[in-house]
Coordinates of C-alpha atoms in Angstrom, one line a residue:
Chain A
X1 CA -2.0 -38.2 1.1
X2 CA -0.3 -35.3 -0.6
X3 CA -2.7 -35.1 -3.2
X4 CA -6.0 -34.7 -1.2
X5 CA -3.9 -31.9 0.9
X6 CA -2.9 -30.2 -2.2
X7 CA -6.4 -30.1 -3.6
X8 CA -7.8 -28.7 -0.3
X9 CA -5.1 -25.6 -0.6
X10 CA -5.2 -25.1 -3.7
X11 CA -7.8 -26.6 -6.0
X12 CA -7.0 -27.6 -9.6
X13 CA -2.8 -27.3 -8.6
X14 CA -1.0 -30.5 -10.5
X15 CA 1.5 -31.2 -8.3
X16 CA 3.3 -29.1 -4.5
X17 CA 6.1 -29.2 -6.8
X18 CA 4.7 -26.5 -9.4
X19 CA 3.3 -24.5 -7.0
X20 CA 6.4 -24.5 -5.0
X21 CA 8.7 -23.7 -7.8
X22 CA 5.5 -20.4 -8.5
X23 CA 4.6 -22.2 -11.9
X24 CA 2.2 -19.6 -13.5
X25 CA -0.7 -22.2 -13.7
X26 CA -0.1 -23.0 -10.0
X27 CA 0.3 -19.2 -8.9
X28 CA -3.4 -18.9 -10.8
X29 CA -4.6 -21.8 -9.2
X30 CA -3.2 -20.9 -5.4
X31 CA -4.2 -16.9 -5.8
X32 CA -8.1 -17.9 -7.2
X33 CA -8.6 -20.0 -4.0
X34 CA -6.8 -17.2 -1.1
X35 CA -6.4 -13.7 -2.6
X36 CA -10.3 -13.6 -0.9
X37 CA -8.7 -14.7 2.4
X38 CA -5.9 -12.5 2.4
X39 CA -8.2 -9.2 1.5
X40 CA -10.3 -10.5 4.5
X41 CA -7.2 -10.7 6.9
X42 CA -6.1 -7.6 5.6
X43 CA -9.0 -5.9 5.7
X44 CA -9.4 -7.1 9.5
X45 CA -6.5 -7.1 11.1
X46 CA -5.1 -4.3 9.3
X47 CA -6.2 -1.4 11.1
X48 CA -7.6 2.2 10.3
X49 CA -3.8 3.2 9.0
X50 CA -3.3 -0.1 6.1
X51 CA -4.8 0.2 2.9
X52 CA -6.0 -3.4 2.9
X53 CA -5.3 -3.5 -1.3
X54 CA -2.1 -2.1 -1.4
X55 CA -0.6 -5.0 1.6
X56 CA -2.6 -8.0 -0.4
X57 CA -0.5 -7.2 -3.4
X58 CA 2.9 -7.2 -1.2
X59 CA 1.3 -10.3 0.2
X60 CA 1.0 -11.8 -3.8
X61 CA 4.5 -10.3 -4.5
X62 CA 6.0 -12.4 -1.1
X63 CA 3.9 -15.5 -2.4
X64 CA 6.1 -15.8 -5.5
X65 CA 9.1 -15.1 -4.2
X66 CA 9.3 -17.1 -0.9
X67 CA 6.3 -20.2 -2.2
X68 CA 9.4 -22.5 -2.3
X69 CA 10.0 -22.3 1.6
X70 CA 6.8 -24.3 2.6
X71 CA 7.3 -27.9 2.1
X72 CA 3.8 -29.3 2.5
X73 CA 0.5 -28.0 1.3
X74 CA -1.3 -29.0 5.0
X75 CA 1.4 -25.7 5.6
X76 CA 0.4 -23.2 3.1
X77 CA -2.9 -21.6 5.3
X78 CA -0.8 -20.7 8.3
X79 CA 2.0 -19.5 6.1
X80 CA -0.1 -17.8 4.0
X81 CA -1.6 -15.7 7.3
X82 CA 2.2 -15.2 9.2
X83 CA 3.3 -13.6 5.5
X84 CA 0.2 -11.3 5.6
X85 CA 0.7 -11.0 9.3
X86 CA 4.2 -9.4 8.6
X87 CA 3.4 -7.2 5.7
X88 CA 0.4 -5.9 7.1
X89 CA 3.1 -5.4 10.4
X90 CA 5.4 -3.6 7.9
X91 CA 2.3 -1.6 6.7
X92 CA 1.4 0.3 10.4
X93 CA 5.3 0.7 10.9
X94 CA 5.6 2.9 7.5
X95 CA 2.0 4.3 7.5
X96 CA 3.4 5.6 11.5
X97 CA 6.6 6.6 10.2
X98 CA 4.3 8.6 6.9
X99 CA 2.4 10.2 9.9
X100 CA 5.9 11.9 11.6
X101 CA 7.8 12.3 8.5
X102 CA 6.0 14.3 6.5
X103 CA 7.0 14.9 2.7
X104 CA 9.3 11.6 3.3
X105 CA 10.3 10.1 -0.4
X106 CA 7.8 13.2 -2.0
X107 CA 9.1 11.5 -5.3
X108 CA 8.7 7.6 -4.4
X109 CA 6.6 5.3 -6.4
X110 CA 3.8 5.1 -4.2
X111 CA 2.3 8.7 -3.1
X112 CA -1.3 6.3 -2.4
X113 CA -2.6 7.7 0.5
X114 CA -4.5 6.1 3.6
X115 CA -6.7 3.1 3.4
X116 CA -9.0 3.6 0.3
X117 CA -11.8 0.6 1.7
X118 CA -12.1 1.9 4.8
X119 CA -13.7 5.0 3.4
X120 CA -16.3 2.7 2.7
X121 CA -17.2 1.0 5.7
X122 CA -20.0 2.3 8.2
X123 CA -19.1 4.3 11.0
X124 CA -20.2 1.6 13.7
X125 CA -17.4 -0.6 11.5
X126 CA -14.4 1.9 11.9
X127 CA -15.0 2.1 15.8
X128 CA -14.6 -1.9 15.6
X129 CA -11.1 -1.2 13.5
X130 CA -10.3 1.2 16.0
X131 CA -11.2 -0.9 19.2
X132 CA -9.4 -4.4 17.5
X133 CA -6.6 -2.2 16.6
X134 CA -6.3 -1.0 20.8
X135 CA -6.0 -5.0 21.3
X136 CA -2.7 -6.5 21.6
X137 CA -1.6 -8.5 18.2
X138 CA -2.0 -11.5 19.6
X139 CA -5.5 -11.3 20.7
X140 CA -6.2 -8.6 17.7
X141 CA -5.5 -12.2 15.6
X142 CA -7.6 -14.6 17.7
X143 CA -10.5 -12.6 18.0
X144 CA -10.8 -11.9 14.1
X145 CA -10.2 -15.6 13.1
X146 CA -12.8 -16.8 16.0
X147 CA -15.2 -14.1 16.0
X148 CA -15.0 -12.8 12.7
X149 CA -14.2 -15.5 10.7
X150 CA -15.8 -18.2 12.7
X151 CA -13.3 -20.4 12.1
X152 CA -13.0 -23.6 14.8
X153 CA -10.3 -23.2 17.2
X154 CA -8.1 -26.3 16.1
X155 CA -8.0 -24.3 12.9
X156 CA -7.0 -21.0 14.6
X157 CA -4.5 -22.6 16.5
X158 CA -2.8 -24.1 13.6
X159 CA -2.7 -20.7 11.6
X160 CA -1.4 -19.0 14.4
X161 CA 1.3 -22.1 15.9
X162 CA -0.1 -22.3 19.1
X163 CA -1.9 -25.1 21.1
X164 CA -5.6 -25.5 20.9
X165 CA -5.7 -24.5 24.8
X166 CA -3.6 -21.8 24.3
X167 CA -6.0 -20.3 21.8
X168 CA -8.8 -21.0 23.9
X169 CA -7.5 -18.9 26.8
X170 CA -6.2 -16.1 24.3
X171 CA -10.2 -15.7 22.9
X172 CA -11.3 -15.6 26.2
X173 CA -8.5 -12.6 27.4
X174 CA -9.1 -10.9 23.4
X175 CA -13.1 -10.9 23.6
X176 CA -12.7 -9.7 27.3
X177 CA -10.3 -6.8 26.4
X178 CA -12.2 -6.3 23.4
X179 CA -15.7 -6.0 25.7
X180 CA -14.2 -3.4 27.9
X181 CA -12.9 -0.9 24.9
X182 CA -16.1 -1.5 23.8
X183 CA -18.4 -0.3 27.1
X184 CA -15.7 2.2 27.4
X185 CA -16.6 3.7 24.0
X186 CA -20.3 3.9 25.8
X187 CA -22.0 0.8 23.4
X188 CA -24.4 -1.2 24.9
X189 CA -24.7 -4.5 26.1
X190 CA -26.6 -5.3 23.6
X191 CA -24.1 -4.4 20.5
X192 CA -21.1 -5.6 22.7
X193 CA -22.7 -8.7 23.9
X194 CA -22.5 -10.2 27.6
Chain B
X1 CA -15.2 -35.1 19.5
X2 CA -12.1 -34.3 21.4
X3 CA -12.3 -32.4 24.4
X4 CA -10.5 -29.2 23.0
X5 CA -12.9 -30.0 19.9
X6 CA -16.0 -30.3 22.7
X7 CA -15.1 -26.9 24.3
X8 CA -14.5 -25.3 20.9
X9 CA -18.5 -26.4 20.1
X10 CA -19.1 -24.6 23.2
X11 CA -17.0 -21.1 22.8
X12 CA -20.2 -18.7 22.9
X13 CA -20.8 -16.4 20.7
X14 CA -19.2 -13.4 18.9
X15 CA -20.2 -9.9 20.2
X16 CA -23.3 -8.8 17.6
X17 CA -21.1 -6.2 16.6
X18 CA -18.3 -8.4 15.7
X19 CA -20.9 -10.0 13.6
X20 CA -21.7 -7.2 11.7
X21 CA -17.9 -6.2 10.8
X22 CA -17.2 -9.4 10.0
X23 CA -20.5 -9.2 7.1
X24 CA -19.1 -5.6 6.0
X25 CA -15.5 -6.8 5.9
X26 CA -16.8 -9.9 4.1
X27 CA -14.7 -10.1 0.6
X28 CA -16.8 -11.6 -2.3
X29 CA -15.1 -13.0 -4.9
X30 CA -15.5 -10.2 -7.3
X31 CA -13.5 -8.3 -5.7
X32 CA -11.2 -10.8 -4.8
X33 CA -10.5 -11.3 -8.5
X34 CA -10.5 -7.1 -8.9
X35 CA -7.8 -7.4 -6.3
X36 CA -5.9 -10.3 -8.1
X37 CA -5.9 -8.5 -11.6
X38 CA -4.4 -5.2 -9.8
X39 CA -1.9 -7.4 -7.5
X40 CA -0.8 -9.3 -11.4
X41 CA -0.6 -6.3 -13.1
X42 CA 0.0 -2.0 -13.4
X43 CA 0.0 -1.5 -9.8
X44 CA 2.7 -3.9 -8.5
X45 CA 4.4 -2.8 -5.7
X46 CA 8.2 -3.7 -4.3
X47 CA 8.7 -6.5 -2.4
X48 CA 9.1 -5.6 1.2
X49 CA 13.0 -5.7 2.3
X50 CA 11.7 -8.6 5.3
X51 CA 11.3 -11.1 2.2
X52 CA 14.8 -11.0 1.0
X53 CA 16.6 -13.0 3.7
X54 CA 17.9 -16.0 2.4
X55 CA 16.9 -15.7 -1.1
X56 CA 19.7 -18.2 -3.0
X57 CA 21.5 -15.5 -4.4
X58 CA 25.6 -15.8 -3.4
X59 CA 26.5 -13.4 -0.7
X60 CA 28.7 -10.7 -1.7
X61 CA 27.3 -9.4 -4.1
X62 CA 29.2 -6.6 -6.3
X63 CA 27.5 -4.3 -8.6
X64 CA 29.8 -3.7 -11.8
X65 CA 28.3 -0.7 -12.9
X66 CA 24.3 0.3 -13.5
X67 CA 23.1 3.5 -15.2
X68 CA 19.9 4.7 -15.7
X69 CA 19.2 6.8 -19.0
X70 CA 16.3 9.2 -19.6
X71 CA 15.3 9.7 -23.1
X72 CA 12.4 10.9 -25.0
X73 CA 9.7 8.4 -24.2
X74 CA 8.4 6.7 -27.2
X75 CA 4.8 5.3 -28.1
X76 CA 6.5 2.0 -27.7
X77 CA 9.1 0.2 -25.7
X78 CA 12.5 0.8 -27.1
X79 CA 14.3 -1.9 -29.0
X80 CA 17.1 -3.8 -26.5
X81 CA 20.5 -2.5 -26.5
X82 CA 22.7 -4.2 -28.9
X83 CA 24.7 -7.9 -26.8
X84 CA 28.6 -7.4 -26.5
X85 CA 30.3 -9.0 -29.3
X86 CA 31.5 -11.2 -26.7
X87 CA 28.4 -12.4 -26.0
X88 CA 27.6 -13.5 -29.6
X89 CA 28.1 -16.9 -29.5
X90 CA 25.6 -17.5 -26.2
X91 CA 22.1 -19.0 -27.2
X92 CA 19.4 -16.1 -27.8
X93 CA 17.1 -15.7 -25.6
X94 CA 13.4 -14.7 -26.7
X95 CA 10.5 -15.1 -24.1
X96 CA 7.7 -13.4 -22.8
X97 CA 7.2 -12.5 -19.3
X98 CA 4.3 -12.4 -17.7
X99 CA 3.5 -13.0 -13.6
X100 CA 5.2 -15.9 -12.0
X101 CA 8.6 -16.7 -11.2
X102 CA 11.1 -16.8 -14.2
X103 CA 14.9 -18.6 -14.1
X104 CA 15.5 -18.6 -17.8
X105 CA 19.3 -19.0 -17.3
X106 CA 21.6 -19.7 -14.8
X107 CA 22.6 -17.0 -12.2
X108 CA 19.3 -15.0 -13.0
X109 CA 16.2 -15.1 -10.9
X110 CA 12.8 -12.9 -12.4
X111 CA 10.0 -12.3 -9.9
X112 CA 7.3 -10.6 -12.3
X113 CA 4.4 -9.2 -11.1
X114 CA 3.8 -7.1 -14.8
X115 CA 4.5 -7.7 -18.4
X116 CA 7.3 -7.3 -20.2
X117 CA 10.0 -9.9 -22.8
X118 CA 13.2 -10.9 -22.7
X119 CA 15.7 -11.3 -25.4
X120 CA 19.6 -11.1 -25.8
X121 CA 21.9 -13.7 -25.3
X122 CA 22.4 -15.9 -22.4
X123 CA 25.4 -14.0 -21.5
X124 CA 23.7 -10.5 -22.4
X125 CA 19.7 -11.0 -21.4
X126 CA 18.0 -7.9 -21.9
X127 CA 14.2 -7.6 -20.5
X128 CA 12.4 -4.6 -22.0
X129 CA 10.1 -3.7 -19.3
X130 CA 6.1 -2.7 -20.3
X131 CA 4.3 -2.4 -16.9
X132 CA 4.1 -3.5 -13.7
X133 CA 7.0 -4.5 -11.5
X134 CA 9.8 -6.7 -12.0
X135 CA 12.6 -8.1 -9.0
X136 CA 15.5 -8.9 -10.6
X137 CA 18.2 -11.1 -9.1
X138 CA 21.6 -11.3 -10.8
X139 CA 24.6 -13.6 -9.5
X140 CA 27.4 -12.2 -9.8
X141 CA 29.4 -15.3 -10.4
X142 CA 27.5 -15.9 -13.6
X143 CA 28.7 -12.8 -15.1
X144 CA 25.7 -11.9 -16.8
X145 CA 26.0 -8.4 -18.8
X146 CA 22.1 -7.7 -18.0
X147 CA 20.1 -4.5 -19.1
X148 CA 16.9 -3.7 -18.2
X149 CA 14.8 -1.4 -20.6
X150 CA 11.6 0.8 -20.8
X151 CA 10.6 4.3 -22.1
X152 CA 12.0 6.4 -19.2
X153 CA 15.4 4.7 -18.9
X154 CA 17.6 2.2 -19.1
X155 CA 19.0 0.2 -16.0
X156 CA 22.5 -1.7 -16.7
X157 CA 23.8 -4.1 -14.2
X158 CA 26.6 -6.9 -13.4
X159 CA 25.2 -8.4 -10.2
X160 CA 22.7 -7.1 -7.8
X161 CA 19.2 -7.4 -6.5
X162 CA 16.6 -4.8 -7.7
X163 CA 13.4 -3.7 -8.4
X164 CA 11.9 -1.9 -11.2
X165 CA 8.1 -0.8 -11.4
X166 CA 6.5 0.9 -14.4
X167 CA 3.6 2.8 -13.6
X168 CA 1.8 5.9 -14.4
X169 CA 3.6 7.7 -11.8
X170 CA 6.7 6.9 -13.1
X171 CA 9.7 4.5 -13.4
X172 CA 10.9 3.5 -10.2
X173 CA 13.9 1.6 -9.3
X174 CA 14.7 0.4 -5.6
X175 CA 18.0 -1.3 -4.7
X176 CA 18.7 -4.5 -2.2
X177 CA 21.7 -5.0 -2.8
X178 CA 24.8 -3.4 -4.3
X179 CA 25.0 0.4 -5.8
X180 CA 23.3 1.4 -8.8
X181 CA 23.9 5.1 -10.5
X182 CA 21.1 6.6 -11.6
X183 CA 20.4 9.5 -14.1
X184 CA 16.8 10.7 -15.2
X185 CA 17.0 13.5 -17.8
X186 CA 19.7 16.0 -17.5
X187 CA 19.3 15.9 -13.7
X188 CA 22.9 15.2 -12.2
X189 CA 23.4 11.1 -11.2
X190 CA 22.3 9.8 -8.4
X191 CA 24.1 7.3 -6.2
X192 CA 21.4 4.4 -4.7
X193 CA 22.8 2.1 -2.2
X194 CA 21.1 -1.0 -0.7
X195 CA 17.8 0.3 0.5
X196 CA 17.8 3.4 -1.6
X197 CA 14.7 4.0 -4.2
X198 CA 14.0 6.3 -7.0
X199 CA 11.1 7.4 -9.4
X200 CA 12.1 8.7 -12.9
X201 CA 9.1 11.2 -14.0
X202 CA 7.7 10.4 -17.2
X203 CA 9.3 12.6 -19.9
X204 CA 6.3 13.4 -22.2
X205 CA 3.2 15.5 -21.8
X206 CA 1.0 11.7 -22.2
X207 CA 2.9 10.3 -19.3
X208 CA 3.0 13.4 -17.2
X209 CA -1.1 13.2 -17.8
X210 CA -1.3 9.8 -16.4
X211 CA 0.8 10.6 -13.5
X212 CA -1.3 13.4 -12.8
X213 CA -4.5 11.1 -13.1
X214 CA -2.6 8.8 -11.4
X215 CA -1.8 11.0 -8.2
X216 CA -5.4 12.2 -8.4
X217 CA -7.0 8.6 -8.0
X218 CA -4.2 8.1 -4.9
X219 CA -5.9 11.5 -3.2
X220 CA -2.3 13.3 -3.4
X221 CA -2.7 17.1 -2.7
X222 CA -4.3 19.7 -5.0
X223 CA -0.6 21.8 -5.2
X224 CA 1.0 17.5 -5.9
X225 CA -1.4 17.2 -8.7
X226 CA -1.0 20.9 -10.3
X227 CA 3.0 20.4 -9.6
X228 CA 2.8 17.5 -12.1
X229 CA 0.3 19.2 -14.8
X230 CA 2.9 22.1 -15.3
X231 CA 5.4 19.6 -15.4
X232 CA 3.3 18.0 -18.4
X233 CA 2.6 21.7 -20.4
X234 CA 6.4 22.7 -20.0
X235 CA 7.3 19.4 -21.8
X236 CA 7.5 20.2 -25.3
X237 CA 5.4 18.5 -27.7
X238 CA 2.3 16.3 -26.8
X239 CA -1.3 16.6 -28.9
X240 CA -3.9 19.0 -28.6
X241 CA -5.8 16.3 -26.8
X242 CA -3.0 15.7 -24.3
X243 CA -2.5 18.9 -23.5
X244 CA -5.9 19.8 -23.4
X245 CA -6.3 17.1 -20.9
X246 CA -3.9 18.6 -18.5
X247 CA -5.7 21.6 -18.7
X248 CA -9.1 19.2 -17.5
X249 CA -7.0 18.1 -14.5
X250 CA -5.8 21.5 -13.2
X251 CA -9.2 22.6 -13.6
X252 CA -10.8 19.9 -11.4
X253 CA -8.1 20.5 -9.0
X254 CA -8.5 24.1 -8.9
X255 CA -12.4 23.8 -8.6
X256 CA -12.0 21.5 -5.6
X257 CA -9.5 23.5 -4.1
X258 CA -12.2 26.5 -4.3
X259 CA -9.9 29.0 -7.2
X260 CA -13.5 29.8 -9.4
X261 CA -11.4 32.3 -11.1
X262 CA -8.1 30.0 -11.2
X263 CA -10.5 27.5 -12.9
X264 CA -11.8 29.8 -15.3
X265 CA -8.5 30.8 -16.1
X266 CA -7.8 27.2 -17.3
X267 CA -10.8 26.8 -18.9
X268 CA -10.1 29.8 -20.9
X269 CA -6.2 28.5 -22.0
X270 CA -8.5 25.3 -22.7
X271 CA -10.5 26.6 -25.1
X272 CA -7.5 29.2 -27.2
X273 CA -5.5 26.3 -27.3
X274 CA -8.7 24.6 -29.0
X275 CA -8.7 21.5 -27.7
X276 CA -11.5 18.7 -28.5
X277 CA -14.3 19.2 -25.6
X278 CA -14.6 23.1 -27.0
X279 CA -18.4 22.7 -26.5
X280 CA -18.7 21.0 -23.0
X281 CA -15.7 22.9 -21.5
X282 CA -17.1 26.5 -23.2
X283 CA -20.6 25.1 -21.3
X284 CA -18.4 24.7 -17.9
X285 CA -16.6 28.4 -18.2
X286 CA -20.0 29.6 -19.0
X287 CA -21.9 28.2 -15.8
X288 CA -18.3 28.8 -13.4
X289 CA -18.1 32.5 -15.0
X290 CA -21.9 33.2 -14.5
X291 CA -21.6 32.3 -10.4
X292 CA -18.7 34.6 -10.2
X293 CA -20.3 37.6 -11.9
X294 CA -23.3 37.1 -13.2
X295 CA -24.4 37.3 -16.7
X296 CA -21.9 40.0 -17.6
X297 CA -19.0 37.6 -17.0
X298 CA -20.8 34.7 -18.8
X299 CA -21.7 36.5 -21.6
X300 CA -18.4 35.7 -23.9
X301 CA -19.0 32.1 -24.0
X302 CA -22.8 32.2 -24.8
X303 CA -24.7 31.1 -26.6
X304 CA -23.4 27.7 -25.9
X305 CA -25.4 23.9 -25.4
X306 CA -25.9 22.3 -21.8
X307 CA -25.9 25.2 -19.8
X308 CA -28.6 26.0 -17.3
X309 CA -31.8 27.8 -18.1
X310 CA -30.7 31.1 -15.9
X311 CA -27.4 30.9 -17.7
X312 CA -28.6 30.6 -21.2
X313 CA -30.7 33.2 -20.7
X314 CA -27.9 35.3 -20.6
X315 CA -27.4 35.1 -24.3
X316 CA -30.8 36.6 -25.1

């Protein structure tokens, strides 16, 4: 059993074991298949304030150090998502307390300033960061993984802990919500969709 | 099919414009694998403090002592301090360290996310640090004499839980746990408790240069940028080249800040001090002095190659 999980997390990984104990190999091995996925989430569900890079490398950096707490490799995608979840959570809380502290830490290790890929996305793109980041975490996360990421609701509900019901009724509530920023923001029913 | 699995079949459809962020968000792998290389290597960041609870490290920990030397930073990491004669008789230790998770003894725990070796004893490891960031995790009950070296200082510890990051900006050490004292250059020590964090500047003109470039690429403030490029000339020493390159930077800063003359002015220290881009940078002053007064003003660095027609004609 163990082995056909293993290779559906992370291809070409010998054993849990390795990558549990962050072997090198395996960290290559696990980071090849999801550094992609945690760009994405970052990218999505960071906001207009996260510099989507700078939290997937505190996401790597909390891979290697905490790996050894998930027992089973049917574990490591919803793990993977609550670590990014955090960090990116720890991101907004020191890119708000950047925004009222100014020249906080002027001699700290990372001067890096705002979100450098965001400076590259269209302008229709930043109103959706805006408008996802107006929704409430918990549909903010359902929306992305089922409307963004198409990913089936059994699947959602696993990465997020939930029942498959209870993510059901949370996409229905987030695309609502998400509907009425929208036609607030004066888009049309034809971007925001009926 | 399930029921849930029925209804999931039938969820509707994403918003079209949820469809179109999720194709511009969409990460291919090329820049997946951009982002791995930068997460493995010079741009490693500290862990955040959430990820520390019940790492396996004994509670209680106690820092003996740590200090934190700046010295003249040399082309190449500095050799480890000398073991304690004490220490002599432990096995040697020689590895390199690259990204992964590292327990080459008892009672010490390496979370590497950059390069660097370690060597010593078993009772008196000592990592010289190259780049990148390393979290280091000493048990105090293993009464490990650790140091930690790279070309801005030197960190010395008993038993503690900190960070270290080498980067063009600097040397930076953050503490989790325990007390370390710090020193960089003559500057008076510094105290860091659990939580605390400091950046050591770099020490020659080269490494003021990259932190300059560095705080460029991060978008830090014109006056940020400048502060660090007379930081880099004041430093004594450093090639024509090097210091020539400061001399670029504070140039482009003061052009995008809108100082014409400022960045003429820098030009011209450019070009007495003779550094190695004499013909492009006499080219630049030539075209920046001509737009500030004309061919009159232009006049002492023509004639010169790659200038515009109405500027070269100024030499006739």
């Amino acid at each position: 059993m163990e082995p056909v999980d293993l290779q559906m997390v992370v291809p070409g990984a010998r054993s849990w074991a390795e990558v549990r104990s962050a072997q090198p190999d395996a960290m290559d091995a696990l980071f090849a298949r999801w550094m992609g996925d945690v760009l994405q989430w970052c990218r999505r569900l960071g906001g207009p304030t996260v510099d989507p890079d700078h939290a997937a490398q505190d996401v790597y950096i909390v891979v290697l150090q905490r790996i050894h707490t998930v027992e089973r490799p049917g574990q490591l995608p919803s793990w993977l998502f609550a670590v990014t979840r955090r960090v990116l959570a720890q991101h907004r809380r020191k890119a708000w307390v950047r925004r009222w502290v100014p020249g906080l830490a002027p001699d700290g290790p990372d001067p890096r300033p705002g979100p450098s890929a965001a400076a590259g996305l269209s302008e229709r793109a930043r109103l959706v960061h805006a408008l996802l980041a107006e929704l409430p975490e918990e549909l903010r996360e359902v929306l992305v993984l089922c409307d963004v990421e198409e990913r089936s609701d059994p699947e959602v509900a696993d990465m997020l802990g939930l029942k498959v019901g209870t993510a059901k009724s949370r996409l229905r509530r987030a695309r609502m919500r998400f509907r009425e920023l929208a036609l607030a923001r004066g888009l049309g029913l034809d971007e925001v969709g009926t | 099919m399930s029921q849930d699995e029925a209804e999931g079949a039938d969820r509707g459809a994403p918003s079209p414009l949820l469809r179109s962020f999720a194709a511009e968000t969409a990460v291919d792998p090329h820049t997946a694998a951009r982002a791995l290389a930068r997460a493995r290597g010079q741009r490693a960041v500290r862990p955040p403090s959430w990820g520390l609870r019940g790492l396996g490290v004994g509670a209680g920990l106690a820092l003996a002592g740590a200090l934190l030397l700046l010295r003249p930073e040399p082309a190449a990491p500095p050799a480890a301090p000398p073991a304690p004669a004490l220490a002599a008789a432990a096995p040697p230790l020689q590895a390199e360290l690259g990204p992964g998770v590292h327990e080459p003894i008892p009672g010490l725990r390496l979370t590497v996310t950059g390069q660097g070796s370690l060597s010593g004893t078993a009772a008196a490891p000592r990592l010289q640090w190259r780049s990148g960031a390393v979290r280091v995790e000493v048990d105090p009950a293993a009464g490990l004499d650790l140091r930690l070296s790279a070309p801005e200082g030197e960190v010395a510890v008993l038993g503690t839980i900190f960070s270290v990051d080498r980067a063009p900006l600097g040397l930076a050490v953050a503490v989790e746990r325990g007390k370390v004292a710090a020193r960089c250059g003559a500057a008076a020590p510094l105290t860091l408790t659990a939580g605390g964090a400091h950046t050591c500047l770099p020490t020659s003109p080269a490494g003021m240069l990259a932190r300059a470039r560095a705080l460029q690429e991060a978008g830090a403030s014109g006056e940020v940028v400048l502060g660090a490029v007379d930081q880099g000339l004041g430093i004594s020493g450093g090639s024509p080249a090097v210091r020539g390159e400061l001399r670029v930077v504070a140039y482009e800063e003061k052009l995008k800040g809108g100082d014409l003359d400022g960045a003429l002015g820098v030009l011209d220290a450019y070009l007495a001090e003779g550094g190695p881009r004499q013909d492009e940078l006499r080219a630049a002053a030539a075209g920046l002095a001509h737009r500030l007064g004309g061919c009159a003003r232009a006049q002492p660095y023509l004639p010169v190659a790659g200038v515009e027609p109405a500027v070269a004609a100024c030499a006739r």
